[in-house]
Tab-separated table of N, CA and C in Angstrom:
chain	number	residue	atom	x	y	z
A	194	UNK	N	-38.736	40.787	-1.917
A	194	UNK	CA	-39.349	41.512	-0.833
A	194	UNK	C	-40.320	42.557	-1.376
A	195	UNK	N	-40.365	42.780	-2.419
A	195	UNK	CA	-41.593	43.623	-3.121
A	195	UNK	C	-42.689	43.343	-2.348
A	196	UNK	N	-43.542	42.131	-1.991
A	196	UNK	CA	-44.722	42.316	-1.904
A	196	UNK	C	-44.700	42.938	-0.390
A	197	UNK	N	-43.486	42.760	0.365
A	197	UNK	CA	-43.381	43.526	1.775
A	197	UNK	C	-42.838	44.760	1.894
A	198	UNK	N	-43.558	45.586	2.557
A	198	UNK	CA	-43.375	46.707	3.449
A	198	UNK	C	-41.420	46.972	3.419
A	199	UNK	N	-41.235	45.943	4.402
A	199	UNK	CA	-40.273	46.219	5.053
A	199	UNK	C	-39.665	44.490	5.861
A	200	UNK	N	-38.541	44.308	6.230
A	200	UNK	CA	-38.376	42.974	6.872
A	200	UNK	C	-39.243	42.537	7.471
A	201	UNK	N	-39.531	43.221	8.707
A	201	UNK	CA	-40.525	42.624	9.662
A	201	UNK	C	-41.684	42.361	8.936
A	202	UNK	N	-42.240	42.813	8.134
A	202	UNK	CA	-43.388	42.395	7.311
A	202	UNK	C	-43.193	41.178	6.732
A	203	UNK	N	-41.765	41.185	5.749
A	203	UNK	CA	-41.212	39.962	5.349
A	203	UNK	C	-41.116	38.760	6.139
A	204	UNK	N	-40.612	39.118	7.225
A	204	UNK	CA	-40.321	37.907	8.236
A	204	UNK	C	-41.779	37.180	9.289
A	205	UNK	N	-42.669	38.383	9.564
A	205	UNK	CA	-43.785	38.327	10.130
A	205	UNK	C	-44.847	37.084	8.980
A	206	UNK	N	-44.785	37.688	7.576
A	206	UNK	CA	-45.257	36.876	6.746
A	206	UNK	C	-44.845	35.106	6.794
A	207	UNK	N	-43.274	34.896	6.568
A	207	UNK	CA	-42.301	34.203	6.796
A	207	UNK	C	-42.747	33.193	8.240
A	208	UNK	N	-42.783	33.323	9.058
A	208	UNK	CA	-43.428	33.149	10.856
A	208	UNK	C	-45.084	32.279	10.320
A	209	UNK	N	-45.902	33.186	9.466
A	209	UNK	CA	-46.944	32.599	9.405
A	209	UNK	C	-47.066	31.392	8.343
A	210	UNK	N	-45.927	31.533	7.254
A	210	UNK	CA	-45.537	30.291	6.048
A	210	UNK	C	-45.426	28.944	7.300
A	211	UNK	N	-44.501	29.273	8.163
A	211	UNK	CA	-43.736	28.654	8.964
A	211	UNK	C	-44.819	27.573	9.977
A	212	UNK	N	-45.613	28.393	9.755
A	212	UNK	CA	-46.846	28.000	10.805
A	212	UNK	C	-48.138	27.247	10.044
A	213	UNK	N	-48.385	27.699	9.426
A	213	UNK	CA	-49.351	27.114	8.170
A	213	UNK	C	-48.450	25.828	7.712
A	214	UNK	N	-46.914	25.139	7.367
A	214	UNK	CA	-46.919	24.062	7.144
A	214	UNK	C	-46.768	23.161	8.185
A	215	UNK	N	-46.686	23.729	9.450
A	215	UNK	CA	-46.693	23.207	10.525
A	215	UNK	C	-48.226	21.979	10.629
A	216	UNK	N	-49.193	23.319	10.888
A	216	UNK	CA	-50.599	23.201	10.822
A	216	UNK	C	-50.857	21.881	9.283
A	217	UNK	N	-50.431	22.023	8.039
A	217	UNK	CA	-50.612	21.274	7.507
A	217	UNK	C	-50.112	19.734	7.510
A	218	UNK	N	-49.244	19.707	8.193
A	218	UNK	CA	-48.166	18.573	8.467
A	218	UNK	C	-49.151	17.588	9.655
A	219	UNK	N	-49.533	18.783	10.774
A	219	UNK	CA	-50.486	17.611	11.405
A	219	UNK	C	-51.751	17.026	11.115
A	220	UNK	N	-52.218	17.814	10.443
A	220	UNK	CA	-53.323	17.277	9.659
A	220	UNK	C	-53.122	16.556	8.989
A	221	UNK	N	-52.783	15.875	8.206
A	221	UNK	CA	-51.676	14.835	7.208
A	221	UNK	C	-51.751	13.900	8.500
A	222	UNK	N	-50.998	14.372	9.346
A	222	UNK	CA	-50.250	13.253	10.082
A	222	UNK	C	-51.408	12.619	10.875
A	223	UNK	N	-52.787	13.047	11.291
A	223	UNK	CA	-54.039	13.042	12.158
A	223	UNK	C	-54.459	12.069	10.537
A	224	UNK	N	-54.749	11.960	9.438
A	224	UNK	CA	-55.126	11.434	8.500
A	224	UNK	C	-54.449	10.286	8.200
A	225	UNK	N	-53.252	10.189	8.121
A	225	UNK	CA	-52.515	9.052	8.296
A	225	UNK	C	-52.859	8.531	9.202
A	226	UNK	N	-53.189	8.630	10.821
A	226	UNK	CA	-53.215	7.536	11.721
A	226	UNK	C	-54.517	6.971	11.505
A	227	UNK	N	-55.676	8.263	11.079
A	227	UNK	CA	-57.024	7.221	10.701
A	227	UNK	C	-56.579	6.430	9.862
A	228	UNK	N	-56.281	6.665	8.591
A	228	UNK	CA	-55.772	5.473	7.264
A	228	UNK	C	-55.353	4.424	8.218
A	229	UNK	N	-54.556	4.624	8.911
A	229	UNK	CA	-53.985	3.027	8.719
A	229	UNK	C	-54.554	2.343	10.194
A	230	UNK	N	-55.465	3.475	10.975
A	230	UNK	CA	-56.452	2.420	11.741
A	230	UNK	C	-57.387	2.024	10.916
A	231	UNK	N	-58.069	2.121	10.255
A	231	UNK	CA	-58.648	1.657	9.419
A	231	UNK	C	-58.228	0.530	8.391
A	232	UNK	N	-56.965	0.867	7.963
A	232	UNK	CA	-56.563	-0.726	7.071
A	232	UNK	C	-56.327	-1.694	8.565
A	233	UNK	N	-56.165	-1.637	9.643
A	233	UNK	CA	-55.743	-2.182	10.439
A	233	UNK	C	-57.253	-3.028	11.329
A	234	UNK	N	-58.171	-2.280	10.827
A	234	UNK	CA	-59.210	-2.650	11.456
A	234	UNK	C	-59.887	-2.502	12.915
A	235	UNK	N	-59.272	-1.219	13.360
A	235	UNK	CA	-58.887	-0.736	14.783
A	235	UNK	C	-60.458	-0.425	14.715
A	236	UNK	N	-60.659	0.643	13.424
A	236	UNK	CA	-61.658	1.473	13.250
A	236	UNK	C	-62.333	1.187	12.350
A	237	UNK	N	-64.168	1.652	12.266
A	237	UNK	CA	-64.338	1.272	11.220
A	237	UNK	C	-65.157	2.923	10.859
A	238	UNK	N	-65.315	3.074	9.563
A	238	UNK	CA	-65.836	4.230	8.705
A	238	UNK	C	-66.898	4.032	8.564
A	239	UNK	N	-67.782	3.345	8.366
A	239	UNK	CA	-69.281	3.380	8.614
A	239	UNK	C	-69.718	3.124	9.559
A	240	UNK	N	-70.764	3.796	10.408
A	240	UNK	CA	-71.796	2.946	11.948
A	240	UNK	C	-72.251	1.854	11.352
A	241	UNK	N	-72.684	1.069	12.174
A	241	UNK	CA	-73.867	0.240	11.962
A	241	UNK	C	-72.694	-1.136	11.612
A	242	UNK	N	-72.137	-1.307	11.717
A	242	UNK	CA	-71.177	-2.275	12.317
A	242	UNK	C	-70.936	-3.086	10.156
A	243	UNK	N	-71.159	-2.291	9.080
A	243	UNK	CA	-70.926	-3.006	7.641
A	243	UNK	C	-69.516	-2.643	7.333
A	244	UNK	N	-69.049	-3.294	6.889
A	244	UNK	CA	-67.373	-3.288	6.194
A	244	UNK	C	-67.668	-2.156	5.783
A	245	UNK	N	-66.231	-1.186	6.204
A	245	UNK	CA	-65.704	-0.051	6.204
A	245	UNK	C	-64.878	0.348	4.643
A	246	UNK	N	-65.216	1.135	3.933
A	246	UNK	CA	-64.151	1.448	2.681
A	246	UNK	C	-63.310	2.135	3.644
A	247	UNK	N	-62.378	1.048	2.947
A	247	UNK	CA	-61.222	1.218	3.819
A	247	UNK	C	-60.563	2.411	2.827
A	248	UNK	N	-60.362	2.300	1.863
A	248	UNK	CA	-59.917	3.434	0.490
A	248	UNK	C	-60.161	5.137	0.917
A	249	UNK	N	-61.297	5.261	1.574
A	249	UNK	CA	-61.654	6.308	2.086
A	249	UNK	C	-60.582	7.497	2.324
A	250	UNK	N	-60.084	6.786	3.332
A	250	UNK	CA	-58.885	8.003	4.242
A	250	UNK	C	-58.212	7.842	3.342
A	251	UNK	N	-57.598	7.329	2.472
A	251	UNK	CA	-56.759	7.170	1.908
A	251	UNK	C	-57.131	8.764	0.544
A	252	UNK	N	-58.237	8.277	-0.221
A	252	UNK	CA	-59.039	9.372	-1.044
A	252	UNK	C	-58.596	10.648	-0.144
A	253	UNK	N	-59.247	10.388	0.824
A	253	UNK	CA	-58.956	11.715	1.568
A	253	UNK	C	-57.647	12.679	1.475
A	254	UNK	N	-56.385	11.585	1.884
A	254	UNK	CA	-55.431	12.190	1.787
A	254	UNK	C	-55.045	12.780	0.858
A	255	UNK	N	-55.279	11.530	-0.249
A	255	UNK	CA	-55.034	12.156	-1.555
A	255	UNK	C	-55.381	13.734	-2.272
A	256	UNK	N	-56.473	13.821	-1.924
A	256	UNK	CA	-57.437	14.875	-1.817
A	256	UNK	C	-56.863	16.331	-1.584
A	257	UNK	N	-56.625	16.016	0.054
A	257	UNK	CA	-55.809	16.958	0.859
A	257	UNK	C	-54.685	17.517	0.002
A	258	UNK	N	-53.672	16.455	-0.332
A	258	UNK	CA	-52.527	16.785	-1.213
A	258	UNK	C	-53.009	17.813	-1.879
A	259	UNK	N	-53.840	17.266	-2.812
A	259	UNK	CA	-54.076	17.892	-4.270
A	259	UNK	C	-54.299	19.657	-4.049
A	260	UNK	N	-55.167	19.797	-2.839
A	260	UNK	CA	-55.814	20.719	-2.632
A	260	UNK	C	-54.422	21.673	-1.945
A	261	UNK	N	-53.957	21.388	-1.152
A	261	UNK	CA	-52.738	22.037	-0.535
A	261	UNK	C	-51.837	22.614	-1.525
A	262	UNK	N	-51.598	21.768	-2.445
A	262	UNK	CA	-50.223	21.381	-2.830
A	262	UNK	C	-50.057	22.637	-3.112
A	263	UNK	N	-50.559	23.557	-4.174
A	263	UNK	CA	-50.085	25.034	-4.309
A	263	UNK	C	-49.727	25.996	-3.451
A	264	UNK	N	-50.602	26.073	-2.197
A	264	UNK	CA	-49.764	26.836	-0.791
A	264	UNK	C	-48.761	26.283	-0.017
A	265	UNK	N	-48.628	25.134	-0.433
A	265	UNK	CA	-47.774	24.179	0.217
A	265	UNK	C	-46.495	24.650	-0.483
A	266	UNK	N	-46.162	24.729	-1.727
A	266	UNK	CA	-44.969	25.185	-2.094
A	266	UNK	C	-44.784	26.722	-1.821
A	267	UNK	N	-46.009	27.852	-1.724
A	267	UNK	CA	-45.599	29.189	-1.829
A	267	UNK	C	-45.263	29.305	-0.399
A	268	UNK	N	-45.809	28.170	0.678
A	268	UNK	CA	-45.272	28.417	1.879
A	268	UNK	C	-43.672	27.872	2.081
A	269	UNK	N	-43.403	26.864	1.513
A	269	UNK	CA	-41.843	26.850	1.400
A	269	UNK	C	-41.016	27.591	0.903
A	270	UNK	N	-41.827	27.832	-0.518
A	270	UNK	CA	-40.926	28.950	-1.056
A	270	UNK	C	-40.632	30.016	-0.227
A	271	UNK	N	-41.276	30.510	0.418
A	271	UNK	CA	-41.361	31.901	1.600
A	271	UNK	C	-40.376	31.755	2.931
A	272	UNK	N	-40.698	30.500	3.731
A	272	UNK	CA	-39.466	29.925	4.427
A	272	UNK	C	-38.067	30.060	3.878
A	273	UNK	N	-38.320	29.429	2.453
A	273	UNK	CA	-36.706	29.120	1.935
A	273	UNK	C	-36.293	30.428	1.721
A	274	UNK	N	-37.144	31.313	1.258
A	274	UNK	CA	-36.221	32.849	1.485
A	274	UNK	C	-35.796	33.788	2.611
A	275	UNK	N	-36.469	33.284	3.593
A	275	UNK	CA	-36.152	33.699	4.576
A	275	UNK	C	-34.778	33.177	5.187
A	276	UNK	N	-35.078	31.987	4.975
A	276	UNK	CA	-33.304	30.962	5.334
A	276	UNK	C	-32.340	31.650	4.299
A	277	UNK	N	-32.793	32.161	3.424
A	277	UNK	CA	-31.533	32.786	2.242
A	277	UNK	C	-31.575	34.001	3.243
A	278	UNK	N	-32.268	34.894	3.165
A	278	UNK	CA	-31.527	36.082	3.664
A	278	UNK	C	-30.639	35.535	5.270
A	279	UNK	N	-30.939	35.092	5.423
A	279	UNK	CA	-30.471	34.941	6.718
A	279	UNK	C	-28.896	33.870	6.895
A	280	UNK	N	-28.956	33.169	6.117
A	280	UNK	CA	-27.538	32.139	5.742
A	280	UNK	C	-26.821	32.294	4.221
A	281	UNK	N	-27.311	32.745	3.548
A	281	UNK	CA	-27.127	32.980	2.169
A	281	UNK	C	-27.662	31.633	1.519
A	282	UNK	N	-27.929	31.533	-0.400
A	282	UNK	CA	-28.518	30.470	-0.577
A	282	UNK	C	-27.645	29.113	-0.248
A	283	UNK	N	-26.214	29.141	0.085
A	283	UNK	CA	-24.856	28.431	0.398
A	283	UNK	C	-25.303	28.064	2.039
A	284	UNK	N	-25.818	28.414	2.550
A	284	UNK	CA	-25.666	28.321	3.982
A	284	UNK	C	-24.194	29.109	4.695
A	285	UNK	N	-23.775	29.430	3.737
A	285	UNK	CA	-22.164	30.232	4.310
A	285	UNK	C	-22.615	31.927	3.918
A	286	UNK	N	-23.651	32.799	3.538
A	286	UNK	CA	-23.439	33.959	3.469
A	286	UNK	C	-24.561	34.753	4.327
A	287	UNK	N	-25.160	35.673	3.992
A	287	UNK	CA	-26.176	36.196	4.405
A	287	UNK	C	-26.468	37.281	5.956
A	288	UNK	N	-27.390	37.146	6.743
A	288	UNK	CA	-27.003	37.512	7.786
A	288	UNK	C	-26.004	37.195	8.795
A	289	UNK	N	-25.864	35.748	8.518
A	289	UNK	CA	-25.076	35.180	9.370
A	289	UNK	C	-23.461	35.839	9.119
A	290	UNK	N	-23.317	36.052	7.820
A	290	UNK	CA	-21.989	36.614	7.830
A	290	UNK	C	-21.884	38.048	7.934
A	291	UNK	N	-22.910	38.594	7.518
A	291	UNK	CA	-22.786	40.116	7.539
A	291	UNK	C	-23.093	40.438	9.220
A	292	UNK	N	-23.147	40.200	9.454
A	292	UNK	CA	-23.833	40.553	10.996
A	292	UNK	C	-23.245	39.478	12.004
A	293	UNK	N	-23.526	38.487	11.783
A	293	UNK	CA	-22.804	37.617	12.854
A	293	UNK	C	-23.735	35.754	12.633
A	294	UNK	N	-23.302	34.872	13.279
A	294	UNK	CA	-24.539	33.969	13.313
A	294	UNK	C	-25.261	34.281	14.185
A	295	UNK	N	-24.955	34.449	15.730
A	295	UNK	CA	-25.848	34.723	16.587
A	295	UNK	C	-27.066	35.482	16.252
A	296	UNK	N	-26.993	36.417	15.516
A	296	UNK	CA	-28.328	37.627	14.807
A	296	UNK	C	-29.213	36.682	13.982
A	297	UNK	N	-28.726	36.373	13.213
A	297	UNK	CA	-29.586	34.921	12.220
A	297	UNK	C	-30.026	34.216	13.239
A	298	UNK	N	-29.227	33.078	13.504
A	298	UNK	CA	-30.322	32.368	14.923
A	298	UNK	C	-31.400	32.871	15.662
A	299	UNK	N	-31.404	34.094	16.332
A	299	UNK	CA	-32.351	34.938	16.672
A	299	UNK	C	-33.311	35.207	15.928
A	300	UNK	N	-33.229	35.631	14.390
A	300	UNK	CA	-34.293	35.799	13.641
A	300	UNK	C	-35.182	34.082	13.193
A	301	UNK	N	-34.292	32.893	12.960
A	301	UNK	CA	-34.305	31.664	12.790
A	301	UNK	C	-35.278	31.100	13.260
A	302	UNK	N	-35.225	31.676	14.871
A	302	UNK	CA	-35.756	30.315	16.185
A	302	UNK	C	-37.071	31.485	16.326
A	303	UNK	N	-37.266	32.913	16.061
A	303	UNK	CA	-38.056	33.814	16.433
A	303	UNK	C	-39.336	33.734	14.949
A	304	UNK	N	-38.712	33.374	13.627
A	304	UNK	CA	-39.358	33.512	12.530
A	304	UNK	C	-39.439	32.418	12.262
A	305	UNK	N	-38.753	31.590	12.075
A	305	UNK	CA	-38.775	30.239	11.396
A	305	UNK	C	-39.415	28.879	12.198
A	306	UNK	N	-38.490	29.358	13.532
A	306	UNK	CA	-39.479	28.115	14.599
A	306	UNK	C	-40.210	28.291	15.313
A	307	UNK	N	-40.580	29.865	15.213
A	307	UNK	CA	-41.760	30.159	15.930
A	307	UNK	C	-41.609	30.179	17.692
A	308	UNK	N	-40.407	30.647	17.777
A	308	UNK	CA	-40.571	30.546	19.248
A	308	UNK	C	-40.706	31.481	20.036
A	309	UNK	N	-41.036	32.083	21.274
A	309	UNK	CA	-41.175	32.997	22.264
A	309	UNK	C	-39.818	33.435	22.389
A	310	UNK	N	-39.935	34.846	22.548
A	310	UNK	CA	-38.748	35.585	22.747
A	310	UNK	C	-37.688	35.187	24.021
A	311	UNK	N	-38.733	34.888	24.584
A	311	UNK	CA	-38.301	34.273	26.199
A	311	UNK	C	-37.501	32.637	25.741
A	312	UNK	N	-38.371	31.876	25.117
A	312	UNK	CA	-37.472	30.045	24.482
A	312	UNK	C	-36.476	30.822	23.544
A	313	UNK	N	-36.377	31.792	22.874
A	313	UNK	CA	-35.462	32.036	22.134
A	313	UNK	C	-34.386	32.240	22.801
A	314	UNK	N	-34.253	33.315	23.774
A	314	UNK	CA	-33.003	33.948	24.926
A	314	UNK	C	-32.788	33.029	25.661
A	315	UNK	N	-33.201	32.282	25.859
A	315	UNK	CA	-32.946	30.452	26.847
A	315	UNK	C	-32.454	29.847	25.678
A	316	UNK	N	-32.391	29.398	24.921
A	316	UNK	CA	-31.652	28.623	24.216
A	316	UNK	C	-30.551	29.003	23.453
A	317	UNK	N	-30.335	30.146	23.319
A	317	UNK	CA	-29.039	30.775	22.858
A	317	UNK	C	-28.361	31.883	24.065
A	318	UNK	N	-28.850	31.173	25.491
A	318	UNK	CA	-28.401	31.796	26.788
A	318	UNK	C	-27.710	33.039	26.247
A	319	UNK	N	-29.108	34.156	26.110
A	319	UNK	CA	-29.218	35.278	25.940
A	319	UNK	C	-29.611	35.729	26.709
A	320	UNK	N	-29.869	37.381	27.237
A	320	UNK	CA	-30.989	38.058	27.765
A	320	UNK	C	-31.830	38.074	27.029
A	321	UNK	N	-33.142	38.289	27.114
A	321	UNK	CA	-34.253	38.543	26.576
A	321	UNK	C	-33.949	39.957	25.893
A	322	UNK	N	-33.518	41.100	26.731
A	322	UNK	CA	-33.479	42.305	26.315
A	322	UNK	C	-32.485	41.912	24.711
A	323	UNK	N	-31.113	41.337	25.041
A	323	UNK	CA	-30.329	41.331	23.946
A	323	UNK	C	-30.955	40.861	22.783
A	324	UNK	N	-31.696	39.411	23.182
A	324	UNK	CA	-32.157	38.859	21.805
A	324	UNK	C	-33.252	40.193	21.420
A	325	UNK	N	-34.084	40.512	22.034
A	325	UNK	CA	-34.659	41.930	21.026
A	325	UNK	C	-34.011	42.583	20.618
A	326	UNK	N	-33.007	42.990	20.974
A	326	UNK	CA	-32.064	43.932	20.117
A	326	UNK	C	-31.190	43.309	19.135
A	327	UNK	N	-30.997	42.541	18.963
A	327	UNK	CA	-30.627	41.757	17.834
A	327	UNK	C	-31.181	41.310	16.687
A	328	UNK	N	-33.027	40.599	17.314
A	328	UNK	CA	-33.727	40.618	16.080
A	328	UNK	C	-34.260	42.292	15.862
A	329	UNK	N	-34.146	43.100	16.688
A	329	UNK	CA	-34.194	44.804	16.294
A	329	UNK	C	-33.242	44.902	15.161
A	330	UNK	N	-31.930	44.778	15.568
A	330	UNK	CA	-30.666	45.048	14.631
A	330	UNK	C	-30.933	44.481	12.925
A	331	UNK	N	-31.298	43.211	13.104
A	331	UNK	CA	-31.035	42.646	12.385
A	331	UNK	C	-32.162	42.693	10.803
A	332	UNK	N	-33.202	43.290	11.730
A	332	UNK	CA	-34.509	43.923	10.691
A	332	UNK	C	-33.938	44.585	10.418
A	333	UNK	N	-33.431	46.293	10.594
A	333	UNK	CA	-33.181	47.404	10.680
A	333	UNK	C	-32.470	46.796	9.473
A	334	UNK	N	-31.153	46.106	9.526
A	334	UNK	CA	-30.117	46.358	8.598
A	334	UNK	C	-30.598	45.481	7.048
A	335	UNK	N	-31.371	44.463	7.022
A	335	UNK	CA	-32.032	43.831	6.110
A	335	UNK	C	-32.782	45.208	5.527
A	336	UNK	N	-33.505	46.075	6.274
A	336	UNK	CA	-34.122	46.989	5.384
A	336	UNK	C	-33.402	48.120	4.791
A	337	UNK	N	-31.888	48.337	5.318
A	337	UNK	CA	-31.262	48.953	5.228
A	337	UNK	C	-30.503	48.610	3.895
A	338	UNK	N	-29.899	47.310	3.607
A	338	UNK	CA	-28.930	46.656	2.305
A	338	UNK	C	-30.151	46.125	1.742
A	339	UNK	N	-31.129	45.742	1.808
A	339	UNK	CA	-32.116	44.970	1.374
A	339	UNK	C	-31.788	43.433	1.014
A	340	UNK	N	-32.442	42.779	0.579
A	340	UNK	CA	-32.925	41.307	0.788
A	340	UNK	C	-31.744	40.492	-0.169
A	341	UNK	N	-31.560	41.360	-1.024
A	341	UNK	CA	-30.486	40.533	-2.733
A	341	UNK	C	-28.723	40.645	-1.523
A	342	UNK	N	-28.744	41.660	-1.340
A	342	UNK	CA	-27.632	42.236	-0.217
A	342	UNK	C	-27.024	40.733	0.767
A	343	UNK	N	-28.423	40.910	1.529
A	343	UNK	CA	-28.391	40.028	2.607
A	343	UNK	C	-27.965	38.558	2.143
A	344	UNK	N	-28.925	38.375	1.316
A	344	UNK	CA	-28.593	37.458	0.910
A	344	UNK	C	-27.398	36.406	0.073
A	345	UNK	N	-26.577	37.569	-0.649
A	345	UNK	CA	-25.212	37.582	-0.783
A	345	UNK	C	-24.315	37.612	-0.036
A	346	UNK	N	-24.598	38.146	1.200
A	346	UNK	CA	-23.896	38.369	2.355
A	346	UNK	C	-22.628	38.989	2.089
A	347	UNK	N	-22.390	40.711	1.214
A	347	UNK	CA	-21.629	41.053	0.170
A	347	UNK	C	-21.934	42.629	0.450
């Protein structure tokens, strides 16, 4: 947590990892369906009606990879610490034990899956008010034991 402030910085960062492989995943996935309209012959890659390199999208993807691949891991890496503080690296410690699971879930579905405070308190038939006070709580005390803490759930 050095390079953050404070949790919410951590987790706010965390939210945008979360979102960026999202964003990269469909792009991939929008590249894949050209590729294989194209081996399929749905589509073709040049106008003018001349056989299509079909290899193309394919280069492309490849491409993509290559070019991603380094934010692609610092954005997992960033997720995966966020799932540590929050479950421990076991899935048995962390917030979930120091605090409760319900508090983790809240931070989970709010940081990790990106959801509205409102889809969050509907799916863990919460109030809205509570789930803020929970992902309130649950910053507060992460900045409080800090991140090695949490994450030990200890």
């Amino acid at each position: 947590m050095e390079r953050y402030g404070d949790a919410r910085e951590l987790f706010d960062a965390v939210r945008e990892a979360s979102y960026e492989l999202w964003r990269h995943d469909a792009e991939y996935n929008a590249m894949e369906r050209r590729a294989l309209a194209l081996g399929s012959g749905i589509a073709s890659a040049s106008p003018g009606g001349s056989e299509p390199d079909r290899m193309r999208p394919v280069d492309a993807m490849v491409d993509f990879e290559v070019m991603m691949a380094r934010r692609v891991d610092e954005w997992c890496e960033l997720v995966d610490f966020g799932e540590a503080v929050l479950y421990g690296r076991d899935w048995e410690h962390g917030i979930a034990k120091l605090l409760g699971l319900g508090y983790a879930e809240v931070m989970e579905l709010v940081y990790i899956q990106r959801l509205s405070m409102r889809e969050t308190s509907k799916r863990l038939r919460l109030s809205e008010r509570t789930a803020r006070r929970m992902k309130a709580r649950a910053l507060s005390f992460i900045d409080a034991v800090g991140t090695d803490t949490a994450i030990s759930g200890e």
